[in-house]
PDB file of C-alpha atoms in Angstrom:
ATOM      1  CA  MET A  16      61.287-134.186  29.683  1.00 54.00           C
ATOM      2  CA  ALA A  17      60.894-136.656  27.118  1.00 65.00           C
ATOM      3  CA  ASN A  18      58.326-139.462  27.164  1.00 73.00           C
ATOM      4  CA  LEU A  19      59.779-142.832  26.956  1.00 72.00           C
ATOM      5  CA  GLU A  20      58.168-145.938  26.245  1.00 77.00           C
ATOM      6  CA  VAL A  21      58.283-149.460  27.044  1.00 75.00           C
ATOM      7  CA  GLY A  22      59.291-152.035  24.592  1.00 77.00           C
ATOM      8  CA  SER A  23      57.012-154.930  24.350  1.00 80.00           C
ATOM      9  CA  LYS A  24      59.837-157.300  24.872  1.00 80.00           C
ATOM     10  CA  PHE A  25      60.385-155.783  28.409  1.00 80.00           C
ATOM     11  CA  VAL A  26      56.784-156.759  29.670  1.00 87.00           C
ATOM     12  CA  PHE A  27      56.370-160.455  31.421  1.00 89.00           C
ATOM     13  CA  LEU A  28      53.349-162.383  32.789  1.00 94.00           C
ATOM     14  CA  ARG A  29      55.145-164.271  36.161  1.00 94.00           C
ATOM     15  CA  VAL A  30      53.110-166.839  37.697  1.00 97.00           C
ATOM     16  CA  SER A  31      53.368-168.957  40.874  1.00 97.00           C
ATOM     17  CA  GLU A  32      51.672-171.730  42.322  1.00 96.00           C
ATOM     18  CA  VAL A  33      53.300-171.120  45.717  1.00 96.00           C
ATOM     19  CA  SER A  34      52.806-167.273  46.692  1.00 96.00           C
ATOM     20  CA  LEU A  35      53.026-163.832  45.389  1.00 96.00           C
ATOM     21  CA  ALA A  36      56.307-163.371  46.853  1.00 95.00           C
ATOM     22  CA  ASP A  37      57.313-166.480  44.310  1.00 96.00           C
ATOM     23  CA  ALA A  38      55.590-164.599  41.610  1.00 96.00           C
ATOM     24  CA  ARG A  39      57.558-161.656  42.183  1.00 95.00           C
ATOM     25  CA  GLY A  40      60.958-163.266  42.514  1.00 92.00           C
ATOM     26  CA  ALA A  41      63.522-165.370  41.303  1.00 91.00           C
ATOM     27  CA  ASN A  42      60.900-168.409  41.776  1.00 93.00           C
ATOM     28  CA  ALA A  43      58.817-166.925  39.105  1.00 95.00           C
ATOM     29  CA  LYS A  44      57.728-169.123  36.284  1.00 95.00           C
ATOM     30  CA  ILE A  45      57.478-167.291  32.616  1.00 93.00           C
ATOM     31  CA  ILE A  46      55.377-168.699  30.049  1.00 91.00           C
ATOM     32  CA  VAL A  47      57.700-170.365  27.198  1.00 85.00           C
ATOM     33  CA  CYS A  48      58.293-168.380  24.145  1.00 90.00           C
ATOM     34  CA  GLU A  49      55.494-165.843  24.577  1.00 90.00           C
ATOM     35  CA  GLU A  50      54.888-163.831  21.400  1.00 92.00           C
ATOM     36  CA  SER A  51      52.421-161.391  22.898  1.00 93.00           C
ATOM     37  CA  SER A  52      50.395-160.909  26.217  1.00 95.00           C
ATOM     38  CA  GLY A  53      47.635-158.584  27.475  1.00 95.00           C
ATOM     39  CA  PHE A  54      45.760-157.537  30.464  1.00 96.00           C
ATOM     40  CA  ALA A  55      42.272-156.561  30.163  1.00 96.00           C
ATOM     41  CA  SER A  56      39.967-154.575  32.782  1.00 96.00           C
ATOM     42  CA  VAL A  57      36.315-154.349  31.597  1.00 96.00           C
ATOM     43  CA  SER A  58      33.335-152.745  33.838  1.00 94.00           C
ATOM     44  CA  ASN A  59      29.669-152.669  32.495  1.00 93.00           C
ATOM     45  CA  VAL A  60      28.287-149.221  32.693  1.00 93.00           C
ATOM     46  CA  SER A  61      24.252-148.656  33.585  1.00 94.00           C
ATOM     47  CA  GLU A  62      22.224-145.583  33.607  1.00 93.00           C
ATOM     48  CA  ARG A  63      19.115-144.816  35.095  1.00 93.00           C
ATOM     49  CA  LYS A  64      16.976-141.694  34.148  1.00 94.00           C
ATOM     50  CA  THR A  65      15.247-140.038  37.050  1.00 93.00           C
ATOM     51  CA  LYS A  66      13.531-136.925  38.046  1.00 93.00           C
ATOM     52  CA  CYS A  67      16.429-136.050  40.048  1.00 91.00           C
ATOM     53  CA  GLY A  68      18.748-136.709  37.019  1.00 93.00           C
ATOM     54  CA  THR A  69      20.858-139.622  35.642  1.00 93.00           C
ATOM     55  CA  ILE A  70      22.272-142.099  37.732  1.00 93.00           C
ATOM     56  CA  THR A  71      25.218-143.817  36.599  1.00 93.00           C
ATOM     57  CA  ASN A  72      26.921-146.929  38.021  1.00 93.00           C
ATOM     58  CA  THR A  73      29.606-149.353  37.026  1.00 92.00           C
ATOM     59  CA  ASP A  74      29.963-152.721  38.155  1.00 92.00           C
ATOM     60  CA  THR A  75      33.432-154.630  39.530  1.00 92.00           C
ATOM     61  CA  PRO A  76      35.728-154.949  36.817  1.00 94.00           C
ATOM     62  CA  THR A  77      36.079-158.379  35.020  1.00 95.00           C
ATOM     63  CA  ARG A  78      40.000-158.870  34.430  1.00 97.00           C
ATOM     64  CA  THR A  79      41.664-161.449  32.130  1.00 97.00           C
ATOM     65  CA  VAL A  80      45.068-161.794  30.799  1.00 97.00           C
ATOM     66  CA  ASN A  81      46.030-163.387  27.439  1.00 97.00           C
ATOM     67  CA  VAL A  82      49.164-164.602  26.069  1.00 96.00           C
ATOM     68  CA  SER A  83      50.020-166.012  22.770  1.00 95.00           C
ATOM     69  CA  GLY A  84      53.205-168.036  21.842  1.00 93.00           C
ATOM     70  CA  VAL A  85      54.689-171.059  20.560  1.00 93.00           C
ATOM     71  CA  ALA A  86      55.001-174.229  22.087  1.00 91.00           C
ATOM     72  CA  ALA A  87      58.320-175.525  22.882  1.00 88.00           C
ATOM     73  CA  GLY A  88      60.116-178.240  24.776  1.00 84.00           C
ATOM     74  CA  ASP A  89      63.296-179.039  26.540  1.00 87.00           C
ATOM     75  CA  LEU A  90      62.480-176.323  28.719  1.00 87.00           C
ATOM     76  CA  GLY A  91      64.285-174.454  31.769  1.00 88.00           C
ATOM     77  CA  ALA A  92      63.112-174.752  35.345  1.00 89.00           C
ATOM     78  CA  ASN A  93      61.392-171.369  35.281  1.00 92.00           C
ATOM     79  CA  ASN A  94      59.428-171.981  32.035  1.00 92.00           C
ATOM     80  CA  VAL A  95      55.784-172.727  31.823  1.00 94.00           C
ATOM     81  CA  SER A  96      54.851-175.049  28.951  1.00 93.00           C
ATOM     82  CA  LEU A  97      51.838-175.485  26.720  1.00 94.00           C
ATOM     83  CA  GLN A  98      51.168-178.834  28.504  1.00 95.00           C
ATOM     84  CA  GLN A  99      51.441-177.148  32.061  1.00 96.00           C
ATOM     85  CA  LEU A 100      48.815-174.731  31.112  1.00 97.00           C
ATOM     86  CA  TYR A 101      46.240-177.552  30.224  1.00 97.00           C
ATOM     87  CA  LYS A 102      47.301-179.200  33.550  1.00 98.00           C
ATOM     88  CA  TRP A 103      46.638-176.351  35.547  1.00 98.00           C
ATOM     89  CA  GLN A 104      43.140-175.619  33.801  1.00 98.00           C
ATOM     90  CA  ASP A 105      42.205-179.049  34.415  1.00 98.00           C
ATOM     91  CA  ALA A 106      42.875-178.751  38.170  1.00 98.00           C
ATOM     92  CA  ASN A 107      41.226-175.656  38.345  1.00 98.00           C
ATOM     93  CA  THR A 108      44.847-174.461  39.861  1.00 98.00           C
ATOM     94  CA  LEU A 109      44.883-171.029  41.524  1.00 98.00           C
ATOM     95  CA  LEU A 110      47.741-169.166  40.244  1.00 98.00           C
ATOM     96  CA  TYR A 111      49.556-166.067  41.858  1.00 98.00           C
ATOM     97  CA  PHE A 112      50.406-163.594  39.028  1.00 97.00           C
ATOM     98  CA  VAL A 113      52.665-160.761  38.494  1.00 96.00           C
ATOM     99  CA  TYR A 114      52.378-158.629  35.287  1.00 95.00           C
ATOM    100  CA  LYS A 115      54.713-155.865  34.607  1.00 92.00           C
ATOM    101  CA  ASN A 116      57.402-154.170  32.632  1.00 87.00           C
ATOM    102  CA  ASP A 117      61.045-154.891  33.415  1.00 85.00           C
ATOM    103  CA  VAL A 118      63.638-152.158  33.629  1.00 82.00           C
ATOM    104  CA  SER A 119      64.489-150.606  30.394  1.00 77.00           C
ATOM    105  CA  GLY A 120      66.879-148.211  29.909  1.00 79.00           C
ATOM    106  CA  THR A 121      66.086-145.140  32.743  1.00 81.00           C
ATOM    107  CA  ILE A 122      62.365-146.803  33.255  1.00 82.00           C
ATOM    108  CA  ASP A 123      62.341-148.623  36.263  1.00 85.00           C
ATOM    109  CA  ALA A 124      60.623-152.412  36.706  1.00 83.00           C
ATOM    110  CA  GLY A 125      56.521-151.632  37.157  1.00 82.00           C
ATOM    111  CA  GLU A 126      57.176-148.038  36.617  1.00 87.00           C
ATOM    112  CA  VAL A 127      54.689-148.190  33.435  1.00 87.00           C
ATOM    113  CA  SER A 128      52.674-151.470  33.787  1.00 90.00           C
ATOM    114  CA  TYR A 129      52.206-153.153  37.001  1.00 94.00           C
ATOM    115  CA  LYS A 130      49.555-155.623  38.022  1.00 96.00           C
ATOM    116  CA  GLU A 131      49.519-158.749  40.744  1.00 97.00           C
ATOM    117  CA  GLY A 132      46.882-160.952  42.209  1.00 97.00           C
ATOM    118  CA  THR A 133      45.396-164.350  41.585  1.00 98.00           C
ATOM    119  CA  LEU A 134      43.980-165.974  38.619  1.00 98.00           C
ATOM    120  CA  ARG A 135      42.913-169.331  36.907  1.00 98.00           C
ATOM    121  CA  ILE A 136      43.321-170.859  33.634  1.00 98.00           C
ATOM    122  CA  SER A 137      40.139-170.460  31.841  1.00 98.00           C
ATOM    123  CA  SER A 138      40.888-171.165  28.052  1.00 98.00           C
ATOM    124  CA  VAL A 139      43.993-172.550  26.232  1.00 98.00           C
ATOM    125  CA  SER A 140      44.084-173.554  22.503  1.00 97.00           C
ATOM    126  CA  GLU A 141      46.619-174.700  19.841  1.00 96.00           C
ATOM    127  CA  THR A 142      47.136-174.710  16.235  1.00 95.00           C
ATOM    128  CA  ALA A 143      49.605-176.640  14.432  1.00 93.00           C
ATOM    129  CA  ASP A 144      49.510-174.617  10.940  1.00 85.00           C
ATOM    130  CA  LEU A 145      51.429-175.902   8.029  1.00 87.00           C
ATOM    131  CA  GLY A 146      52.193-172.254   6.865  1.00 82.00           C
ATOM    132  CA  GLU A 147      53.364-171.271  10.348  1.00 78.00           C
ATOM    133  CA  GLY A 148      55.487-174.228  10.470  1.00 87.00           C
ATOM    134  CA  VAL A 149      55.392-174.262  14.282  1.00 92.00           C
ATOM    135  CA  LEU A 150      52.782-175.253  16.931  1.00 94.00           C
ATOM    136  CA  THR A 151      51.309-172.192  18.224  1.00 94.00           C
ATOM    137  CA  PHE A 152      49.130-171.625  21.539  1.00 96.00           C
ATOM    138  CA  ASP A 153      46.580-168.872  22.894  1.00 97.00           C
ATOM    139  CA  ALA A 154      45.828-169.135  26.480  1.00 97.00           C
ATOM    140  CA  GLU A 155      43.143-166.884  28.850  1.00 97.00           C
ATOM    141  CA  MET A 156      43.425-166.458  32.241  1.00 97.00           C
ATOM    142  CA  ALA A 157      40.467-165.061  34.377  1.00 97.00           C
ATOM    143  CA  VAL A 158      41.645-162.932  37.340  1.00 97.00           C
ATOM    144  CA  THR A 159      39.997-163.556  40.375  1.00 96.00           C
ATOM    145  CA  GLY A 160      39.871-161.567  43.632  1.00 90.00           C
ATOM    146  CA  THR A 161      41.762-158.051  44.138  1.00 93.00           C
ATOM    147  CA  VAL A 162      44.391-156.769  41.710  1.00 96.00           C
ATOM    148  CA  SER A 163      46.975-154.556  43.243  1.00 96.00           C
ATOM    149  CA  PHE A 164      48.443-152.289  40.830  1.00 95.00           C
ATOM    150  CA  ASP A 165      51.170-150.994  43.016  1.00 94.00           C
ATOM    151  CA  VAL A 166      54.797-152.042  43.024  1.00 92.00           C
ATOM    152  CA  PRO A 167      55.763-153.442  46.359  1.00 90.00           C
ATOM    153  CA  ALA A 168      58.459-151.407  48.377  1.00 81.00           C
TER     154      ALA A 168
END
């Protein structure tokens, strides 16, 4: 059996202010003109040497979602603008998110990458670089609470 990879163009971050069900469905909002995105999960590891041996512990993971893209206007109803990211950050808005792969050939939605939970916008930055010719942005979101890695039935 051949291994199939998921193209990055099939992986999306979907968000909703309303509910996780909205983030999973047709009411989900997608960040406009995303160029790249990522999900990181990091735990600190501590070791303590004892007469019984070495005891190793890890703490609860800290999780973040990052997106980069090109700022755009005249957006569709389900697009999130750069301005909206700033507004959500300013209001400390709790957002529901789903980060998953869409269907790609014979690969099912969420088969390779699936995460859902809640997050808040922790940083937003923009750059107007003459060499690039467009306004670009980066945003980082802090995941709050529990993350599910299971695709809902």
